[in-house]
PDB file of C-alpha atoms in Angstrom:
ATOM      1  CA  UNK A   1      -6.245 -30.903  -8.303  1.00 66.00           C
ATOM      2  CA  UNK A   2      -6.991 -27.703 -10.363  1.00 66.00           C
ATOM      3  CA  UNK A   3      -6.797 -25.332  -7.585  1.00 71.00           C
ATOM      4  CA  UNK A   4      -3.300 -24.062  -8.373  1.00 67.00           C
ATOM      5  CA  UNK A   5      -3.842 -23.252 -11.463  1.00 71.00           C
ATOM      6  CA  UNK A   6      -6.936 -20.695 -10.585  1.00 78.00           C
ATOM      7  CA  UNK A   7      -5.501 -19.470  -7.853  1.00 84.00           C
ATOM      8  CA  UNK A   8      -4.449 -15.823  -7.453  1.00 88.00           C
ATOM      9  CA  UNK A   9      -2.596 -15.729  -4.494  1.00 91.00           C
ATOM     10  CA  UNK A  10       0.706 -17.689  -4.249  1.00 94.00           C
ATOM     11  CA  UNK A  11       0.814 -21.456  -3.524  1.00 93.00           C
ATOM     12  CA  UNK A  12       3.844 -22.924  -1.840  1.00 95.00           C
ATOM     13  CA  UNK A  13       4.183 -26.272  -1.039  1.00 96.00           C
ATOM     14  CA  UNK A  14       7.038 -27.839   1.548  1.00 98.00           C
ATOM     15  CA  UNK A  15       7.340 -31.931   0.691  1.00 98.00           C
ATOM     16  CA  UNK A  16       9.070 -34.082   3.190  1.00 97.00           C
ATOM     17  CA  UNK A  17       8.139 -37.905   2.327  1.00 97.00           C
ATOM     18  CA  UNK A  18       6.696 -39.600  -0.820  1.00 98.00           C
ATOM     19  CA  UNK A  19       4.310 -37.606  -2.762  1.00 98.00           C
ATOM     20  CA  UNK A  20       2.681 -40.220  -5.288  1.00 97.00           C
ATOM     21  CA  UNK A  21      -0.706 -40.477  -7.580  1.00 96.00           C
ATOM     22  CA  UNK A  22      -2.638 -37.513  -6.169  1.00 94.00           C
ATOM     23  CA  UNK A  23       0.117 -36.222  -3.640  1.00 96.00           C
ATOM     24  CA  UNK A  24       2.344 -35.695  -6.775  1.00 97.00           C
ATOM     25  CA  UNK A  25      -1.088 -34.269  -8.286  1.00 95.00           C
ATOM     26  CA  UNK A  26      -1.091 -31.395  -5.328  1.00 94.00           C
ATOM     27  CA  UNK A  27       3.019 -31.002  -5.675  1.00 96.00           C
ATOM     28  CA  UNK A  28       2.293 -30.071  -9.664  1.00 95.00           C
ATOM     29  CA  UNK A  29      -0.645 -27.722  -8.949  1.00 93.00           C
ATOM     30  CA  UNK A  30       2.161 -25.236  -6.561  1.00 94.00           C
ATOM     31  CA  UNK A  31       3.600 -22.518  -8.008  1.00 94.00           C
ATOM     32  CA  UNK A  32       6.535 -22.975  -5.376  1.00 96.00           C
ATOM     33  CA  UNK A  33       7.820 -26.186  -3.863  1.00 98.00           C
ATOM     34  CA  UNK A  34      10.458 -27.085  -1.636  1.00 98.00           C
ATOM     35  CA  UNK A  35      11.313 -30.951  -0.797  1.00 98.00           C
ATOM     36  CA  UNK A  36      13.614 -32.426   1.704  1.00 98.00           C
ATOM     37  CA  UNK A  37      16.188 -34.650   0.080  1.00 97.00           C
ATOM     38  CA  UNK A  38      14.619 -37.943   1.389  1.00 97.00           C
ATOM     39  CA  UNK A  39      11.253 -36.724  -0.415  1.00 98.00           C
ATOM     40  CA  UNK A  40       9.896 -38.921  -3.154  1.00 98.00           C
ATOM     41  CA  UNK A  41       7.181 -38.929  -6.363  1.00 98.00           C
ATOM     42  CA  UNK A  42       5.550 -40.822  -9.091  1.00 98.00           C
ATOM     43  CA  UNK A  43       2.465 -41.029 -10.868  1.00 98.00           C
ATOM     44  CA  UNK A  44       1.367 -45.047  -9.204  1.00 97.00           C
ATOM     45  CA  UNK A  45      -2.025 -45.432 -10.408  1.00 97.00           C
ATOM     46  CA  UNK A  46      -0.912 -47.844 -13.456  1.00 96.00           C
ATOM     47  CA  UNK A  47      -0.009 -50.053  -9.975  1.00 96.00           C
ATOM     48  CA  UNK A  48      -3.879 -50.791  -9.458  1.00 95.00           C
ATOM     49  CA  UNK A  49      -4.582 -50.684 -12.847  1.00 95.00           C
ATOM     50  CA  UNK A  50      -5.630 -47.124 -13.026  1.00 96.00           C
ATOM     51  CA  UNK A  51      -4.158 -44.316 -15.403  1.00 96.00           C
ATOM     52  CA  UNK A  52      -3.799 -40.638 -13.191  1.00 96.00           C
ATOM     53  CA  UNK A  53      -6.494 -38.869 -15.158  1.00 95.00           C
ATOM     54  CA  UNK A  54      -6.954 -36.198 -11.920  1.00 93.00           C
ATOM     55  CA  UNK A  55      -3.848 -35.002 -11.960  1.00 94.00           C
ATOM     56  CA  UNK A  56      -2.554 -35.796 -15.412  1.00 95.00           C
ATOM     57  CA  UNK A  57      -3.190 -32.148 -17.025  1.00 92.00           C
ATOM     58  CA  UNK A  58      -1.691 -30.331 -13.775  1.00 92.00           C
ATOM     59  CA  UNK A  59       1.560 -32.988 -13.564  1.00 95.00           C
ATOM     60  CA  UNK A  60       1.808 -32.353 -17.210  1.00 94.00           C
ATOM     61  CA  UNK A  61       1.897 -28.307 -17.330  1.00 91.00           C
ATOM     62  CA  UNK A  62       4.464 -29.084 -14.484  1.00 94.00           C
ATOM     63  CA  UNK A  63       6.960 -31.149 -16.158  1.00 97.00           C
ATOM     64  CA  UNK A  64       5.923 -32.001 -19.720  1.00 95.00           C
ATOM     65  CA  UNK A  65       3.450 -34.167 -21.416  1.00 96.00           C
ATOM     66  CA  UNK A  66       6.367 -36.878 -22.453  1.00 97.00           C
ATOM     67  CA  UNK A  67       7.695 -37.478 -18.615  1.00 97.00           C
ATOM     68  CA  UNK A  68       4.079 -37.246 -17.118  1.00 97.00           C
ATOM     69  CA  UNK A  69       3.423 -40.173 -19.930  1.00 98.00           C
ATOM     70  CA  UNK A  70       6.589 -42.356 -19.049  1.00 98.00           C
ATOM     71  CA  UNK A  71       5.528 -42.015 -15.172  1.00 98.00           C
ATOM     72  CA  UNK A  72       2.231 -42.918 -15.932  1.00 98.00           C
ATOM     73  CA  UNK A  73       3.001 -45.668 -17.961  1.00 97.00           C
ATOM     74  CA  UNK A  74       6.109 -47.279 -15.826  1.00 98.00           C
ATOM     75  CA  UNK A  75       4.436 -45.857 -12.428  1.00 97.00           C
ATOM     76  CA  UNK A  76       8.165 -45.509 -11.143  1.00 97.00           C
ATOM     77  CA  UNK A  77       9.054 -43.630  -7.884  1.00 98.00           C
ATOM     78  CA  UNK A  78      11.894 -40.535  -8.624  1.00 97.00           C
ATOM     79  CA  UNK A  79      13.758 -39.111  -6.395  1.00 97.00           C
ATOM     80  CA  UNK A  80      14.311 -35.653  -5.108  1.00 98.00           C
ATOM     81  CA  UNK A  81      17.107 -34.662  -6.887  1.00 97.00           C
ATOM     82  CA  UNK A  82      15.243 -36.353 -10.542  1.00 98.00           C
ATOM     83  CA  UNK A  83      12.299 -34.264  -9.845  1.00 98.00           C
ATOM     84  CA  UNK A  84      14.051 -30.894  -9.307  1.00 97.00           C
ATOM     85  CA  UNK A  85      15.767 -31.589 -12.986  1.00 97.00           C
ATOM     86  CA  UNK A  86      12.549 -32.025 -14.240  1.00 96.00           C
ATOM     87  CA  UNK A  87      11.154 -29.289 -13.004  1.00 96.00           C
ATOM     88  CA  UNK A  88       8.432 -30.514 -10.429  1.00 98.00           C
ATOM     89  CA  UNK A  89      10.256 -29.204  -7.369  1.00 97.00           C
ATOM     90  CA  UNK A  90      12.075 -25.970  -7.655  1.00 97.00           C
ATOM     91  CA  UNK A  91      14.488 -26.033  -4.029  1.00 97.00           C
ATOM     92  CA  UNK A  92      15.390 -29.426  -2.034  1.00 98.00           C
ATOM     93  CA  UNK A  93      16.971 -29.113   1.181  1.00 98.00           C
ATOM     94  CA  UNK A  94      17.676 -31.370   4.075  1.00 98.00           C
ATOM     95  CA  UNK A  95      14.731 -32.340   5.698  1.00 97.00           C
ATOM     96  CA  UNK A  96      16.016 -30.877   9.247  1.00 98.00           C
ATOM     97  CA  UNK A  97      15.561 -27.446   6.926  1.00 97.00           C
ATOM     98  CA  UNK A  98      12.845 -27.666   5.746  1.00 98.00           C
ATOM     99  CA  UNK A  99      10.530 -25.491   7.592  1.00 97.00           C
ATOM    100  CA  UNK A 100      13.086 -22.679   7.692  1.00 97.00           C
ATOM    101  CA  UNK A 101      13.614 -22.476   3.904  1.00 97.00           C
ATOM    102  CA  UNK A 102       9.357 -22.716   2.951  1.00 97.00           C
ATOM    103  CA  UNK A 103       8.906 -19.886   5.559  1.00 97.00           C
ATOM    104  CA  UNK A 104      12.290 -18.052   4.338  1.00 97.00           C
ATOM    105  CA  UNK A 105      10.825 -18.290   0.636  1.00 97.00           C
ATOM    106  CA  UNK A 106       7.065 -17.590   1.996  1.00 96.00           C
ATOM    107  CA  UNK A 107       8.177 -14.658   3.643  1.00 95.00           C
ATOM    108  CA  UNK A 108       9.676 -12.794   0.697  1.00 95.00           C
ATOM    109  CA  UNK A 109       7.065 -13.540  -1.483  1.00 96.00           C
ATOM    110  CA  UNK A 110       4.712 -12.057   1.061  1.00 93.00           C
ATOM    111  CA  UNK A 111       7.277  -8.421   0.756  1.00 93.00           C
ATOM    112  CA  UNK A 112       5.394  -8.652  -2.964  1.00 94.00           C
ATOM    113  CA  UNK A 113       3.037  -6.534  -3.821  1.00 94.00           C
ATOM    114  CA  UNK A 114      -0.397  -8.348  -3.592  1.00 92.00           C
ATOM    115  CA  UNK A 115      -1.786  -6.501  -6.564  1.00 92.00           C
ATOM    116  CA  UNK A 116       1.149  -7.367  -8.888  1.00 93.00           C
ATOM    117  CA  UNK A 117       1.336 -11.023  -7.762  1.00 94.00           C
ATOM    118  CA  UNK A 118      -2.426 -11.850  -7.998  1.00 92.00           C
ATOM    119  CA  UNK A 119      -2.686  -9.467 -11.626  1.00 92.00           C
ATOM    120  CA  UNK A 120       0.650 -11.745 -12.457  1.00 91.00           C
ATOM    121  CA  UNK A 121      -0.629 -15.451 -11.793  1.00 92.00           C
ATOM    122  CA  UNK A 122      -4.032 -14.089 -12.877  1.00 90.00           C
ATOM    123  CA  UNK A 123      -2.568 -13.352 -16.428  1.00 91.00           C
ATOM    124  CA  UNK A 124      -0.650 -16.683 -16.127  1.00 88.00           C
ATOM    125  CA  UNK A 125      -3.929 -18.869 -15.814  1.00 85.00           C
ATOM    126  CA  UNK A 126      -5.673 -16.887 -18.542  1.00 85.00           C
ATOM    127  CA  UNK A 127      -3.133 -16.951 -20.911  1.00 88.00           C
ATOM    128  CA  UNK A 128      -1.870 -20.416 -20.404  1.00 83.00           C
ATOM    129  CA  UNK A 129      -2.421 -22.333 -24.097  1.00 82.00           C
ATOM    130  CA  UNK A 130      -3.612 -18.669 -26.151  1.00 86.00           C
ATOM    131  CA  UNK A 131      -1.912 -17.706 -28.861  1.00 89.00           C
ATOM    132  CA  UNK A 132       0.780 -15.237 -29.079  1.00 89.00           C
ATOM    133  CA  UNK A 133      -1.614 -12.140 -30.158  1.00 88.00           C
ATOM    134  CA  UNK A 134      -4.022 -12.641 -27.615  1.00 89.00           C
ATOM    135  CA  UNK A 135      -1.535 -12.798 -25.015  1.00 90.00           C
ATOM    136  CA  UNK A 136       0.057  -9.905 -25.759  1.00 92.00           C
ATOM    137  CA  UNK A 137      -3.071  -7.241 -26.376  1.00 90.00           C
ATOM    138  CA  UNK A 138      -4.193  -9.036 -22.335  1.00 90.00           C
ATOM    139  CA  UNK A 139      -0.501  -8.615 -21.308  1.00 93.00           C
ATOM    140  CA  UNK A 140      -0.797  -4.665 -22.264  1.00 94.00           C
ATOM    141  CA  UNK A 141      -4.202  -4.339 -20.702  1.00 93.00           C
ATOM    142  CA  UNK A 142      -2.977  -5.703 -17.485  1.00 93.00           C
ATOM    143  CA  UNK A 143       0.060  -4.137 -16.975  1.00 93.00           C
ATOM    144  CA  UNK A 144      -1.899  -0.519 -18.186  1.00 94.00           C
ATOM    145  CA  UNK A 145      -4.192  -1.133 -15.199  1.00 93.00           C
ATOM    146  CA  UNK A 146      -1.872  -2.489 -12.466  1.00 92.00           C
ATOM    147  CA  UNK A 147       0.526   0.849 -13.454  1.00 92.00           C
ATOM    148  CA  UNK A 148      -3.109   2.854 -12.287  1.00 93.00           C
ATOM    149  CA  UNK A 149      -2.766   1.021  -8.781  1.00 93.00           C
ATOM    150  CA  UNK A 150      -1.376   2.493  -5.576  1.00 93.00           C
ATOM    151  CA  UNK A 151       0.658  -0.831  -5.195  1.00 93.00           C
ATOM    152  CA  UNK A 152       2.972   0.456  -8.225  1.00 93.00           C
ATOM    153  CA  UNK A 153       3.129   3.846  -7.199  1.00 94.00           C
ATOM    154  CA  UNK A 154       4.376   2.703  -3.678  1.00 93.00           C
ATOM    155  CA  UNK A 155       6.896   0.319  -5.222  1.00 93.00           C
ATOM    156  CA  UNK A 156       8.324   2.998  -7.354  1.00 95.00           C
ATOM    157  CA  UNK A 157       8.527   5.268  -4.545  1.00 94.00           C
ATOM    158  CA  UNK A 158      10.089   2.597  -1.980  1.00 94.00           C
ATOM    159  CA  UNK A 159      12.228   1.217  -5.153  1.00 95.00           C
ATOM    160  CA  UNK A 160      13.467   4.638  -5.373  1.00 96.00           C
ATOM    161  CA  UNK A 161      13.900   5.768  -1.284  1.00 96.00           C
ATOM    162  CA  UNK A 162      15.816   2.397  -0.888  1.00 96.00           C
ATOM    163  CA  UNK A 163      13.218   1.190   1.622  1.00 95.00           C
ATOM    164  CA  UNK A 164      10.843  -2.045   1.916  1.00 93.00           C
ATOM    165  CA  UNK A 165       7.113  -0.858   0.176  1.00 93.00           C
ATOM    166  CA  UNK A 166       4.310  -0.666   2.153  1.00 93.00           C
ATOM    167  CA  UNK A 167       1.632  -1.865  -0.122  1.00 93.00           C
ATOM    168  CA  UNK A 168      -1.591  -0.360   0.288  1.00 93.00           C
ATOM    169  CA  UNK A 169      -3.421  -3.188  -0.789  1.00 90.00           C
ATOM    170  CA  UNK A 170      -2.831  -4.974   2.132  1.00 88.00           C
ATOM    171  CA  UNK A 171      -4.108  -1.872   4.031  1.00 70.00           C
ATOM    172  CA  UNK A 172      -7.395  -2.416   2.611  1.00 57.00           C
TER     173      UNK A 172
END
C-alpha cells in the first residue's frame, strides 16, 4: 500500500465498482485515477472493529488527514462524484468509457519523457514532508542534471520543430 508513493514510473489506476478498506488503500497510492460513475469508496474497517492502519498514511496524503479520519471513524461509502471533490479520483466517466479514457490518459503520459517523469515523481517522494530549504537546493540539483540529459535536449528540439520527441531514453 506504499508502492505508489516509491514508484518512479507513472501509476494509473481505472476504478469501476466499490473500492473500500484496502481497495480505497490502492486507489490513494495512484498518481492518476479514473472511476466510472457507478464506482464507490470508503475506509470500512471500523465495520469489523478494525481502524485502516495500511492504508491510512497513503489515503491521507490523498485527500487529507481530517476526511481520511471522518471515513475511518463513520466507515461510510462515498460516491464517485464525493470522491473526485475530495480529491481521491481525478476523472469519472461512464463506466461504458472507461477503458477508452485510462488508455487515452495512459497514452499521453507515455508521449512524456521517461527521464523527466521518473526525475519528477522521484523528487516528489523525496521531498514529500521536507522543509522548504531542502526542497529547493534538491529541486535545483535535479533539474541541473535532467537539463544534462538527451531527453531535454530532444524535447527542446521537437518543442521547437513542432513535432512529437523521440526520447532517447526509451531507446536505451
Amino acid at each position: 500500500f506504499t508502492i505508489g508513493r516509491r514508484l518512479t514510473k507513472p501509476l494509473i489506476a481505472a476504478v469501476d465498482g466499490p473500492a473500500v478498506a484496502g481497495g480505497m488503500g490502492l486507489v490513494a497510492n495512484a498518481h492518476i485515477v479514473i472511476a466510472s460513475e457507478e464506482s464507490t469508496f470508503g475506509l470500512t474497517e471500523i465495520h469489523i472493529g478494525l481502524w485502516p492502519f495500511i492504508v491510512f498514511r497513503a489515503v491521507t496524503q490523498a485527500i487529507g488527514e481530517r476526511r481520511a479520519v471522518e471515513l475511518s471513524i463513520t466507515g461510510r461509502i462515498m460516491d464517485a462524484r464525493e470522491a473526485a471533490a475530495m480529491g481521491l479520483i481525478h476523472y469519472t466517466v461512464k463506466a461504458a468509457d472507461l477503458e477508452s479514457r485510462a488508455t487515452q490518459i495512459a497514452t499521453a503520459v507515455a508521449e512524456s519523457s521517461p527521464e523527466g517523469l521518473r526525475s519528477g515523481l522521484w523528487f516528489v517522494g523525496e521531498t514529500r514532508g521536507q522543509d522548504w530549504g531542502k526542497v529547493g537546493d534538491l529541486a535545483r540539483n535535479v533539474r541541473e542534471e535532467l537539463f544534462a540529459t538527451p531527453d531535454l535536449a530532444e524535447g527542446v528540439h521537437a518543442f521547437r520543430e513542432k513535432r512529437k520527441a523521440r526520447w532517447p531514453s526509451i531507446q536505451k
